[in-house]
CSV table of C-alpha atoms and ligand atoms in Angstrom, one decimal:
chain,number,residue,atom,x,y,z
A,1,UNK,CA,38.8,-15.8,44.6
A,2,UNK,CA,41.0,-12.9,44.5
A,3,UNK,CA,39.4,-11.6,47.8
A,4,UNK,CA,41.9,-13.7,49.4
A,5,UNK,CA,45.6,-12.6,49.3
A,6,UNK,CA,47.4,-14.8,46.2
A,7,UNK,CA,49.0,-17.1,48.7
A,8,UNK,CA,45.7,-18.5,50.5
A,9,UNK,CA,44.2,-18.3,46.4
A,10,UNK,CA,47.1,-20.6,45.6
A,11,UNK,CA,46.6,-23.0,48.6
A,12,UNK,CA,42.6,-23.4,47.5
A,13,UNK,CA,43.4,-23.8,44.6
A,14,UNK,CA,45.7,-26.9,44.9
A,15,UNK,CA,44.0,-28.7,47.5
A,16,UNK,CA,40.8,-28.2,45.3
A,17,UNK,CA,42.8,-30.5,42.8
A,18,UNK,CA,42.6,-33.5,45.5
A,19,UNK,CA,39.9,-36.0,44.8
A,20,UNK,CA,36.9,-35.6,46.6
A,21,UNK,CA,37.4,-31.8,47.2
A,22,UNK,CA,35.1,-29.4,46.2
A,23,UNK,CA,36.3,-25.3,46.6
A,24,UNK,CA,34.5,-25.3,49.8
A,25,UNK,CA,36.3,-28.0,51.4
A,26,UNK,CA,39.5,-26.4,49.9
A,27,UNK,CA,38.5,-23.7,51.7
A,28,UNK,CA,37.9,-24.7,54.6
A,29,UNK,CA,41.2,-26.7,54.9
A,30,UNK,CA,43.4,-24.0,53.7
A,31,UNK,CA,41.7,-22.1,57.0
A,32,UNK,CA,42.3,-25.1,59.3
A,33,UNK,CA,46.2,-25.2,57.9
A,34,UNK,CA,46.9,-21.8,58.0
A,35,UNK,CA,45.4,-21.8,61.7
A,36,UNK,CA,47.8,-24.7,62.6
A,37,UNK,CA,50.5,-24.7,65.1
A,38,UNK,CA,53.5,-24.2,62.8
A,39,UNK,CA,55.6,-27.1,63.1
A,40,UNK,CA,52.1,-29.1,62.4
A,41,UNK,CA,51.6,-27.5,59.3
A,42,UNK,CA,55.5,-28.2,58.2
A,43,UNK,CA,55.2,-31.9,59.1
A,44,UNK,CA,52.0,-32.1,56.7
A,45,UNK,CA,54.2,-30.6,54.0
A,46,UNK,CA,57.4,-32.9,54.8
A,47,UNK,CA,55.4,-35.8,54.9
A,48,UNK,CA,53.9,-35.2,51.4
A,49,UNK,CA,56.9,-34.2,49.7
A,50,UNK,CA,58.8,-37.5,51.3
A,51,UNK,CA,56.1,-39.6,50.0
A,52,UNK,CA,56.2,-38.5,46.6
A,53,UNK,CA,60.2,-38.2,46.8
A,54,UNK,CA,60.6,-41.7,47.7
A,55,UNK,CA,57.6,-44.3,47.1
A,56,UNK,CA,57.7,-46.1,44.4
A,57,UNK,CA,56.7,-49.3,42.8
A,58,UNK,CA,58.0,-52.7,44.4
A,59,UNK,CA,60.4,-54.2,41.8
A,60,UNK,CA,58.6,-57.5,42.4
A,61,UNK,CA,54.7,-57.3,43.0
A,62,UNK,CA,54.1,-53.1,41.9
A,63,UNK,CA,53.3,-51.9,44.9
A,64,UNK,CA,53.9,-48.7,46.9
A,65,UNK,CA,57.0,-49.0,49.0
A,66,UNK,CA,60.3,-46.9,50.1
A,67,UNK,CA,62.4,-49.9,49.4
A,68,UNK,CA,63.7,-51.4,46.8
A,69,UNK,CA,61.9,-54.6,47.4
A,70,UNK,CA,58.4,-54.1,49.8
A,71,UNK,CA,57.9,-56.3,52.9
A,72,UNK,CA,55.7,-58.5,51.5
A,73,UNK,CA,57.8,-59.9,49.1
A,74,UNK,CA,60.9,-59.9,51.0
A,75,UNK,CA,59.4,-61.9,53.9
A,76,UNK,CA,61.0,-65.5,53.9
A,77,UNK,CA,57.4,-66.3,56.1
A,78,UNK,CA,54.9,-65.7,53.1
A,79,UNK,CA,54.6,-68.6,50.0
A,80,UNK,CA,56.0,-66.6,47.0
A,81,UNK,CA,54.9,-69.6,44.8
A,82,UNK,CA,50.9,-68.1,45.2
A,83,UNK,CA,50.8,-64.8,43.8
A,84,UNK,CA,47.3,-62.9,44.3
A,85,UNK,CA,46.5,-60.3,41.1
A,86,UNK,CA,45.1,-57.3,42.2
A,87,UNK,CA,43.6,-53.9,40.4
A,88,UNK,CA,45.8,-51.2,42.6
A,89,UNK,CA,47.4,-51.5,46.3
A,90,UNK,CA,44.4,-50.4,48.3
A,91,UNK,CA,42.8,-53.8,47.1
A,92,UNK,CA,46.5,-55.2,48.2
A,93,UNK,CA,45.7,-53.5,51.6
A,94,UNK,CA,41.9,-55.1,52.1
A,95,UNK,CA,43.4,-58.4,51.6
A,96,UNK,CA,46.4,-57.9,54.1
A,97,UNK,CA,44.1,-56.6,56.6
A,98,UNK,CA,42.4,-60.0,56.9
A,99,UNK,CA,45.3,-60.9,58.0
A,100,UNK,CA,45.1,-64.6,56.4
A,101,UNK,CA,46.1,-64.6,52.9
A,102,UNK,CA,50.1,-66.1,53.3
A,103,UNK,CA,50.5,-65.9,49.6
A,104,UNK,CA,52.3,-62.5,47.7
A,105,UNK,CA,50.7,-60.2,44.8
A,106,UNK,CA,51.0,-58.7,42.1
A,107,UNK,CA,49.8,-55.2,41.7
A,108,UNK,CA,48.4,-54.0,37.5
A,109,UNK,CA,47.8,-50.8,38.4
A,110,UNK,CA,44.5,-50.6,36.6
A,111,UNK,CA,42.3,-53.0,34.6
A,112,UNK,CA,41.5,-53.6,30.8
A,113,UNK,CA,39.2,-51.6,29.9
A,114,UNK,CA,38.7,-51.0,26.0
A,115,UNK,CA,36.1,-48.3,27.0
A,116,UNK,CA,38.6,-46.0,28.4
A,117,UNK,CA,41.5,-46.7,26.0
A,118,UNK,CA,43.1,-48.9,28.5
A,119,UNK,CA,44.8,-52.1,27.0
A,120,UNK,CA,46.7,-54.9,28.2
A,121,UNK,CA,49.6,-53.1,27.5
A,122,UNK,CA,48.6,-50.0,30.3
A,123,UNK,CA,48.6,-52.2,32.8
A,124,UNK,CA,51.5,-54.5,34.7
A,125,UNK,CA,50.9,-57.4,32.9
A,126,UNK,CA,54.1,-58.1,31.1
A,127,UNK,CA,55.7,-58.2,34.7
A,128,UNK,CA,53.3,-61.0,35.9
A,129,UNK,CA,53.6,-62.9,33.3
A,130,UNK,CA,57.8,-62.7,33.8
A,131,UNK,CA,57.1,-63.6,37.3
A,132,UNK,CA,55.5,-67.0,36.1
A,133,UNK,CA,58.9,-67.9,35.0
A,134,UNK,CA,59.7,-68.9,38.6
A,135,UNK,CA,58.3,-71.3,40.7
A,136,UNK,CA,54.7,-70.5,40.6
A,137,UNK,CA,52.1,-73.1,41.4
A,138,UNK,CA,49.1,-71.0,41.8
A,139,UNK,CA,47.8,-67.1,40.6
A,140,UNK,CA,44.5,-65.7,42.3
A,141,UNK,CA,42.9,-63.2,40.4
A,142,UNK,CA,41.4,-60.7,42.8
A,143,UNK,CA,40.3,-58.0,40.5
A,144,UNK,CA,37.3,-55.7,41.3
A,145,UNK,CA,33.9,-57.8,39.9
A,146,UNK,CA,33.3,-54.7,37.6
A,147,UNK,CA,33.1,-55.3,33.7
A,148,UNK,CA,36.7,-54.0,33.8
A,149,UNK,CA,37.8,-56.2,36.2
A,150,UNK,CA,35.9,-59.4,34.4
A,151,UNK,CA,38.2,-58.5,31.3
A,152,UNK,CA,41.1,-58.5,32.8
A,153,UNK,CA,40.7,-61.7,34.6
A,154,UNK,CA,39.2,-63.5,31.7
A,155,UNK,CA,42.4,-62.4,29.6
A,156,UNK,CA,45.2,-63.1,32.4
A,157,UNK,CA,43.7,-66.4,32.8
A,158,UNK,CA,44.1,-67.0,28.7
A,159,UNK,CA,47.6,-66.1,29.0
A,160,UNK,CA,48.0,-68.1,32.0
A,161,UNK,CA,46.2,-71.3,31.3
A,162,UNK,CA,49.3,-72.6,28.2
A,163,UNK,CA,51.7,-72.5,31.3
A,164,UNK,CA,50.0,-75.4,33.3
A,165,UNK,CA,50.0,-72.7,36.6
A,166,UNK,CA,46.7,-73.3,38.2
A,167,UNK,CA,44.8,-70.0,37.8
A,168,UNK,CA,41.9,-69.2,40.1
A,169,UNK,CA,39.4,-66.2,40.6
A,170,UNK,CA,38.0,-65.2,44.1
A,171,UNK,CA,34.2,-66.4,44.3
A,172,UNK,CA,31.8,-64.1,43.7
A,173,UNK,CA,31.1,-62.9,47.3
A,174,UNK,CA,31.7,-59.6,46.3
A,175,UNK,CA,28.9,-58.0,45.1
A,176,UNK,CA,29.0,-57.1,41.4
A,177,UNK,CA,30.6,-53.8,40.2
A,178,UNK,CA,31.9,-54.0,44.1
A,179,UNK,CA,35.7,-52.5,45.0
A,180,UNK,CA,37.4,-54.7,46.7
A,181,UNK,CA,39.0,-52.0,49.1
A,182,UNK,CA,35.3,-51.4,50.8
A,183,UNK,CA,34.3,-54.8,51.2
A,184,UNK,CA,34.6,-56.3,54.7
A,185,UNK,CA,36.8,-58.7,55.8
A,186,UNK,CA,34.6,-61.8,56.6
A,187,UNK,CA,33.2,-61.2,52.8
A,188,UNK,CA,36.7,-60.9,51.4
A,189,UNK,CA,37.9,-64.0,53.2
A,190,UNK,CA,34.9,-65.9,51.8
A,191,UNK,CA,35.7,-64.8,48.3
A,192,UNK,CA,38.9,-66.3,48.8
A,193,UNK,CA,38.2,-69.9,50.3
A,194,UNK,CA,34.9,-70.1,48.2
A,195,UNK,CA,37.5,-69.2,44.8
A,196,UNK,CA,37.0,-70.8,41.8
A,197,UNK,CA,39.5,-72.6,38.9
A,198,UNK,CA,39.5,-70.5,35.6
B,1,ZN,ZN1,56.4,-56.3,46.7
């Protein structure tokens, strides 16, 4: 790509590292930023670099926030004692757009997945399980219906059960190998009411 001067190059190049971007795409939006007013193309860059500067996990449920403690769990109005597992925050997100869950999560970051080297270890498990030592009457597992999500439900709920916490799993309303974060919200709901004890 050395037709273009090293600059443009440079910009291809790293927006052809995004997910989803081939090097025509990267080409295409290094043109359509480069063709930008200027202060447009400066916000883009602010905003990326404040994000990565300053979002970081929630000390309580994992997720991404610019505070210490996120929102969610610092809102006196949701039940802290019902804490909904979930694979990563975009799942988080689906679930908060319904609107109706009142409950908090907790975020793993991942799932168990001996396939890919990932063990219970990888994965924020340790800090549910030292969020059970408050008052907790009830963990929903929400992970994605994939084999990797099945794991990691089937072995929270093991570790779970000895404690006496009820331990439930969203019903099966989402279709198998389905991610939660493109499911709709009428199906998402469902899986919640129609959840099942573990
Ligand atoms: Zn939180």
């Amino acid at each position: 790509m050395n037709y273009y001067s090293s600059q443009i190059s440079k910009l291809i190049e790293e927006l052809s590292k995004l997910p989803g971007i081939g090097s025509k795409t990267a080409q295409r939006l290094a043109f359509h930023i480069i063709n930008m007013p200027e202060e447009q193309a400066v916000r883009l860059a602010d905003s990326i670099r404040d994000a990565k500067q300053n979002v970081h996990y929630c000390k309580e449920c994992f997720t991404l926030t610019d505070a210490d403690i996120c929102p969610i769990c610092k809102s006196p109005d949701r039940d802290h004692g019902v804490i909904m597992v979930v694979e990563n925050p975009r799942d988080l997100a689906a679930y908060e757009k319904t609107g109706k869950f009142e409950g908090v999560y907790h975020v793993l970051h991942g799932a168990i997945s001996p396939m890919l080297g990932i063990g219970p270890g990888d994965i924020k498990l340790k800090e549910l399980m030292a969020r059970l030592q408050k008052d907790v009457k009830e963990v929903i597992i929400a992970t994605n219906s994939s084999l990797e999500g099945e794991t990691t439900a089937m072995y929270i709920s093991k570790l779970i059960k000895p404690t006496g916490i009820r331990v439930t799993r969203i019903a099966s309303g989402v279709p198998v190998g389905g991610d939660l974060e493109y499911i709709d919200e009428v199906t998402l709901l469902r899986a919640l009411e129609g959840r099942v004890e573990l």
